[in-house]
């Protein structure tokens, strides 16, 4: 057992450096659910960004698909302690979606079809750190994993990457979301192991 | 039809017994979302990870959540108007 598993681990030191504290590596893609999986027909799908100044920007599925697409390959870290390396996605950078949005807001609340919400500082969505993705591993994103489209913010625990995302509300004040009001950490940095309130 | 991706509210009995000395799955509650009355055992329970999420069978709104960390448990009764808990005399 010892010899075989060591051979298959490849270069453990590389893995150790990519694995945040308290995490273990998985090769499947676990699905955690806090409610029924929403089914959103693409002709009714819409994504919106609104600001406290009263601006609203909306994209239909066709408009969203016509935006410049990126193919990020990122590591995922779930607060339930599994991490998955090298996941391949396709979607639109928040930098593109935010290009024409004028606001002094410093906070963001992502909200989803089905009612889920999660909050994060606006700066964590910008500068190449976040995407709205609609393909995983070369295929359209399955509803169980958040399709038609989900937020992807890989530098924070995965609960921040809202499945079935419907929009992002920019806010002048922080507004804790679903898990953030239920005991989980307000920010959720895996490298600082910010799992629960008070961590 | 989707297969059921939730359990009934009896799944709350073990985790809540860590907090309450009484079995609260038999408590009567009123959903803040739709006003439906029922016992907690009738709720639809998702999870257990990252936390237990109990939803109303009438309107699917969240009635309560229970997050268990290593040192603390967080019980959030956000969608419950009140709970009537039977107490043995
Ligand atoms: Zn209800």
Short mmCIF file of C-alpha atoms and ligand atoms in Angstrom, two decimals:
data_model
loop_
_atom_site.label_atom_id
_atom_site.label_comp_id
_atom_site.label_asym_id
_atom_site.label_seq_id
_atom_site.Cartn_x
_atom_site.Cartn_y
_atom_site.Cartn_z
CA UNK A 1 0.00 0.00 0.00
CA UNK A 2 2.72 2.45 1.05
CA UNK A 3 4.87 1.97 -2.03
CA UNK A 4 1.99 2.06 -4.51
CA UNK A 5 0.27 5.12 -3.11
CA UNK A 6 3.56 7.00 -2.97
CA UNK A 7 4.18 6.22 -6.64
CA UNK A 8 0.75 7.49 -7.62
CA UNK A 9 1.03 10.68 -5.61
CA UNK A 10 3.57 12.04 -8.06
CA UNK A 11 5.29 15.03 -6.53
CA UNK A 12 3.80 15.40 -3.06
CA UNK A 13 5.65 18.63 -2.36
CA UNK A 14 3.93 20.41 -5.28
CA UNK A 15 0.58 19.16 -4.01
CA UNK A 16 1.33 20.30 -0.49
CA UNK A 17 2.06 23.80 -1.70
CA UNK A 18 -1.21 23.96 -3.63
CA UNK A 19 -3.30 22.51 -0.81
CA UNK A 20 -4.54 25.04 1.79
CA UNK A 21 -4.36 24.04 5.48
CA UNK A 22 -6.83 21.35 6.58
CA UNK A 23 -7.80 20.38 3.00
CA UNK A 24 -7.52 17.01 1.23
CA UNK A 25 -7.43 16.30 -2.49
CA UNK A 26 -10.33 14.72 -4.39
CA UNK A 27 -10.61 13.67 -8.03
CA UNK A 28 -14.39 13.56 -8.31
CA UNK A 29 -16.56 16.68 -8.03
CA UNK A 30 -18.78 16.42 -4.92
CA UNK A 31 -22.19 18.11 -5.04
CA UNK A 32 -23.47 19.82 -1.88
CA UNK A 33 -27.01 21.12 -1.87
CA UNK A 34 -28.91 23.50 0.38
CA UNK A 35 -32.15 23.22 -1.55
CA UNK A 36 -33.85 22.02 -4.69
CA UNK A 37 -31.86 22.41 -7.92
CA UNK A 38 -33.37 25.26 -9.98
CA UNK A 39 -34.02 24.55 -13.67
CA UNK A 40 -33.65 27.76 -15.63
CA UNK A 41 -34.63 27.72 -19.33
CA UNK A 42 -32.09 29.67 -21.38
CA UNK A 43 -34.78 31.84 -23.03
CA UNK A 44 -35.78 33.04 -19.56
CA UNK A 45 -32.25 33.27 -18.16
CA UNK A 46 -30.93 36.71 -17.36
CA UNK A 47 -27.92 38.07 -15.56
CA UNK A 48 -27.95 41.55 -14.01
CA UNK A 49 -25.64 43.89 -12.15
CA UNK A 50 -27.22 46.74 -10.22
CA UNK A 51 -25.71 49.57 -8.22
CA UNK A 52 -26.76 51.64 -5.20
CA UNK A 53 -26.75 54.65 -7.55
CA UNK A 54 -29.66 53.04 -9.41
CA UNK A 55 -27.94 51.70 -12.52
CA UNK A 56 -29.04 48.26 -13.80
CA UNK A 57 -27.13 46.32 -16.46
CA UNK A 58 -28.78 43.21 -17.91
CA UNK A 59 -27.67 40.44 -20.25
CA UNK A 60 -29.82 37.83 -21.95
CA UNK A 61 -28.25 34.41 -22.61
CA UNK A 62 -27.43 35.45 -26.21
CA UNK A 63 -25.90 38.75 -25.10
CA UNK A 64 -23.88 36.97 -22.42
CA UNK A 65 -22.59 34.39 -24.93
CA UNK A 66 -21.53 37.16 -27.31
CA UNK A 67 -19.15 38.67 -24.72
CA UNK A 68 -15.42 37.82 -24.84
CA UNK A 69 -14.95 34.37 -23.31
CA UNK A 70 -12.08 33.11 -21.16
CA UNK A 71 -11.07 29.56 -20.21
CA UNK A 72 -9.67 29.68 -16.67
CA UNK A 73 -8.05 26.57 -15.15
CA UNK A 74 -8.28 26.85 -11.38
CA UNK A 75 -8.05 24.92 -8.11
CA UNK A 76 -11.23 24.68 -6.01
CA UNK A 77 -11.37 24.59 -2.22
CA UNK A 78 -14.60 23.64 -0.46
CA UNK A 79 -15.12 24.56 3.19
CA UNK A 80 -16.06 20.91 3.84
CA UNK A 81 -12.33 20.25 3.34
CA UNK A 82 -12.06 18.81 -0.16
CA UNK A 83 -9.96 20.51 -2.83
CA UNK A 84 -9.91 19.76 -6.54
CA UNK A 85 -6.98 20.83 -8.71
CA UNK A 86 -6.90 22.00 -12.32
CA UNK A 87 -10.63 22.43 -13.06
CA UNK A 88 -11.31 23.83 -16.54
CA UNK A 89 -14.07 26.37 -17.10
CA UNK A 90 -15.35 28.68 -19.81
CA UNK A 91 -17.06 31.97 -19.14
CA UNK A 92 -16.94 35.73 -18.95
CA UNK A 93 -14.63 37.65 -16.63
CA UNK A 94 -16.33 39.98 -14.16
CA UNK A 95 -13.91 42.62 -15.46
CA UNK A 96 -15.78 42.46 -18.79
CA UNK A 97 -19.21 42.57 -17.13
CA UNK A 98 -18.17 45.46 -14.88
CA UNK A 99 -16.60 47.49 -17.70
CA UNK A 100 -19.48 49.96 -18.10
CA UNK A 101 -20.68 49.85 -14.50
CA UNK A 102 -20.11 53.15 -12.69
CA UNK A 103 -20.40 52.91 -8.93
CA UNK A 104 -18.69 53.88 -5.70
CA UNK A 105 -19.89 50.62 -4.07
CA UNK A 106 -17.29 48.52 -2.26
CA UNK A 107 -19.34 45.39 -1.56
CA UNK A 108 -21.15 42.82 -3.67
CA UNK A 109 -23.97 40.37 -3.01
CA UNK A 110 -24.32 37.58 -5.55
CA UNK A 111 -27.85 36.18 -5.75
CA UNK A 112 -29.14 33.09 -7.48
CA UNK A 113 -32.16 31.45 -9.02
CA UNK A 114 -33.56 29.50 -6.06
CA UNK A 115 -32.82 32.26 -3.56
CA UNK A 116 -29.21 31.60 -2.55
CA UNK A 117 -27.01 34.61 -1.72
CA UNK A 118 -23.35 35.16 -0.88
CA UNK A 119 -21.40 38.33 -0.15
CA UNK A 120 -17.87 39.45 -0.90
CA UNK A 121 -15.90 42.66 -1.27
CA UNK A 122 -16.23 44.01 -4.82
CA UNK A 123 -12.44 43.99 -5.27
CA UNK A 124 -12.50 40.18 -4.96
CA UNK A 125 -14.55 40.04 -8.16
CA UNK A 126 -12.15 42.21 -10.19
CA UNK A 127 -8.67 42.04 -11.75
CA UNK A 128 -8.99 38.56 -13.23
CA UNK A 129 -10.12 36.90 -10.01
CA UNK A 130 -13.73 35.98 -10.89
CA UNK A 131 -15.89 34.79 -13.77
CA UNK A 132 -19.46 33.89 -14.65
CA UNK A 133 -18.89 30.42 -16.12
CA UNK A 134 -21.22 28.25 -18.23
CA UNK A 135 -18.96 25.34 -19.27
CA UNK A 136 -17.06 22.85 -17.14
CA UNK A 137 -14.58 20.33 -18.57
CA UNK A 138 -15.62 21.18 -22.15
CA UNK A 139 -19.34 20.62 -21.59
CA UNK A 140 -22.23 22.87 -20.73
CA UNK A 141 -22.48 23.32 -16.98
CA UNK A 142 -24.84 20.75 -15.44
CA UNK A 143 -27.63 22.05 -13.17
CA UNK A 144 -26.18 20.10 -10.21
CA UNK A 145 -22.98 22.13 -10.54
CA UNK A 146 -24.79 25.44 -10.97
CA UNK A 147 -25.79 25.54 -14.65
CA UNK A 148 -26.78 27.32 -16.79
CA UNK A 149 -24.18 29.64 -15.21
CA UNK A 150 -22.44 30.08 -11.88
CA UNK A 151 -20.07 32.53 -10.29
CA UNK A 152 -16.48 31.29 -10.02
CA UNK A 153 -14.26 32.93 -7.38
CA UNK A 154 -11.60 30.27 -6.86
CA UNK A 155 -9.44 32.17 -4.35
CA UNK A 156 -12.25 31.93 -1.76
CA UNK A 157 -14.02 28.83 -0.39
CA UNK A 158 -16.39 27.41 -2.96
CA UNK A 159 -19.61 28.53 -1.24
CA UNK A 160 -18.73 32.03 -2.52
CA UNK A 161 -18.93 30.72 -6.12
CA UNK A 162 -22.73 30.96 -6.21
CA UNK A 163 -24.42 28.30 -8.34
CA UNK A 164 -27.33 29.34 -10.66
CA UNK A 165 -26.21 32.94 -10.39
CA UNK A 166 -28.83 35.49 -11.42
CA UNK A 167 -27.12 38.73 -10.61
CA UNK A 168 -24.74 40.77 -8.54
CA UNK A 169 -25.97 43.63 -6.40
CA UNK A 170 -23.34 46.24 -5.64
CA UNK A 171 -23.73 47.72 -2.17
CA UNK A 172 -22.28 50.54 -0.07
CA UNK A 173 -22.45 48.31 3.02
CA UNK A 174 -21.60 44.66 3.43
CA UNK A 175 -24.67 42.39 3.44
CA UNK A 176 -23.91 38.87 4.68
CA UNK A 177 -25.39 36.11 2.52
CA UNK A 178 -26.97 32.70 3.13
CA UNK A 179 -24.10 30.79 4.78
CA UNK A 180 -22.45 33.94 6.12
CA UNK A 181 -25.52 34.57 8.32
CA UNK A 182 -25.76 30.88 9.28
CA UNK A 183 -22.36 30.44 10.95
CA UNK A 184 -19.80 30.49 8.16
CA UNK A 185 -17.04 33.07 7.87
CA UNK A 186 -17.84 36.40 6.25
CA UNK A 187 -14.82 36.31 3.90
CA UNK A 188 -13.75 32.66 3.56
CA UNK A 189 -10.06 32.67 2.63
CA UNK A 190 -8.94 29.00 2.39
CA UNK A 191 -5.28 29.92 2.98
CA UNK A 192 -6.21 31.51 6.32
CA UNK A 193 -8.70 28.70 7.07
CA UNK A 194 -11.57 31.14 7.53
CA UNK A 195 -14.29 28.50 7.75
CA UNK A 196 -16.58 29.63 10.58
CA UNK A 197 -17.49 32.93 12.21
CA UNK A 198 -14.68 33.80 14.58
CA UNK A 199 -11.96 31.87 12.66
CA UNK B 1 -39.18 13.38 -12.06
CA UNK B 2 -36.12 14.18 -10.00
CA UNK B 3 -35.27 11.71 -7.33
CA UNK B 4 -35.59 13.17 -3.86
CA UNK B 5 -32.50 15.10 -2.91
CA UNK B 6 -33.64 15.74 0.65
CA UNK B 7 -34.58 13.82 3.79
CA UNK B 8 -37.58 14.44 6.02
CA UNK B 9 -37.28 16.45 9.23
CA UNK B 10 -36.58 13.41 11.36
CA UNK B 11 -33.02 13.85 10.08
CA UNK B 12 -32.87 16.87 12.42
CA UNK B 13 -33.45 14.74 15.53
CA UNK B 14 -29.84 13.66 16.10
CA UNK B 15 -28.13 16.99 15.38
CA UNK B 16 -30.69 19.00 17.38
CA UNK B 17 -30.46 16.62 20.34
CA UNK B 18 -26.98 18.07 20.83
CA UNK B 19 -28.62 21.43 21.60
CA UNK B 20 -32.09 20.66 22.99
CA UNK B 21 -32.87 18.19 25.71
CA UNK B 22 -36.37 17.69 24.26
CA UNK B 23 -37.10 16.10 20.88
CA UNK B 24 -37.98 19.20 18.89
CA UNK B 25 -38.85 17.31 15.70
CA UNK B 26 -42.32 16.95 17.25
CA UNK B 27 -42.56 20.73 17.85
CA UNK B 28 -45.22 22.61 15.90
CA UNK B 29 -43.95 25.54 13.88
CA UNK B 30 -45.34 28.15 11.53
CA UNK B 31 -43.51 28.96 8.30
CA UNK B 32 -42.67 32.66 8.00
CA UNK B 33 -42.88 32.35 4.23
CA UNK B 34 -46.36 30.93 3.68
CA UNK B 35 -47.90 30.52 7.14
CA UNK B 36 -48.05 26.75 6.86
CA UNK B 37 -48.25 25.01 10.23
CA UNK B 38 -46.68 21.64 10.85
CA UNK B 39 -44.20 19.66 12.88
CA UNK B 40 -40.49 19.97 12.20
CA UNK B 41 -40.41 16.30 11.16
CA UNK B 42 -42.35 17.33 8.02
CA UNK B 43 -39.63 19.72 6.84
CA UNK B 44 -37.40 18.88 3.88
CA UNK B 45 -33.83 18.62 5.09
CA UNK B 46 -30.88 19.24 2.76
CA UNK B 47 -27.27 18.60 3.68
CA UNK B 48 -25.75 17.65 6.08
CA UNK B 49 -22.83 19.56 4.56
CA UNK B 50 -21.98 22.39 4.58
CA UNK B 51 -24.93 22.66 6.98
CA UNK B 52 -28.42 21.27 7.52
CA UNK B 53 -31.02 23.34 5.68
CA UNK B 54 -34.64 22.58 6.57
CA UNK B 55 -37.23 23.90 4.11
CA UNK B 56 -40.99 24.23 4.28
CA UNK B 57 -42.78 21.49 2.28
CA UNK B 58 -45.35 24.10 1.25
CA UNK B 59 -43.26 26.94 -0.16
CA UNK B 60 -39.65 25.60 -0.08
CA UNK B 61 -38.47 28.61 1.94
CA UNK B 62 -35.75 28.00 4.51
CA UNK B 63 -37.25 27.47 7.97
CA UNK B 64 -34.04 26.73 9.83
CA UNK B 65 -30.36 26.04 9.30
CA UNK B 66 -27.93 24.25 11.57
CA UNK B 67 -24.18 24.62 11.04
CA UNK B 68 -21.88 22.52 13.20
CA UNK B 69 -18.31 23.71 13.60
CA UNK B 70 -15.66 22.05 15.72
CA UNK B 71 -16.40 24.26 18.75
CA UNK B 72 -19.83 25.80 18.11
CA UNK B 73 -23.18 25.06 16.56
CA UNK B 74 -25.17 27.80 14.85
CA UNK B 75 -28.93 27.34 14.84
CA UNK B 76 -30.72 29.88 12.66
CA UNK B 77 -34.54 29.90 12.86
CA UNK B 78 -34.87 32.53 10.11
CA UNK B 79 -38.07 31.17 8.57
CA UNK B 80 -39.93 30.11 11.68
CA UNK B 81 -42.57 32.35 13.28
CA UNK B 82 -42.67 30.33 16.49
CA UNK B 83 -42.20 26.82 17.77
CA UNK B 84 -44.65 25.12 20.12
CA UNK B 85 -42.60 22.51 21.92
CA UNK B 86 -44.41 19.77 23.84
CA UNK B 87 -43.08 19.40 27.38
CA UNK B 88 -43.95 16.35 29.44
CA UNK B 89 -45.56 17.21 32.78
ZN1 LIG C 1 -43.83 27.84 3.79
#
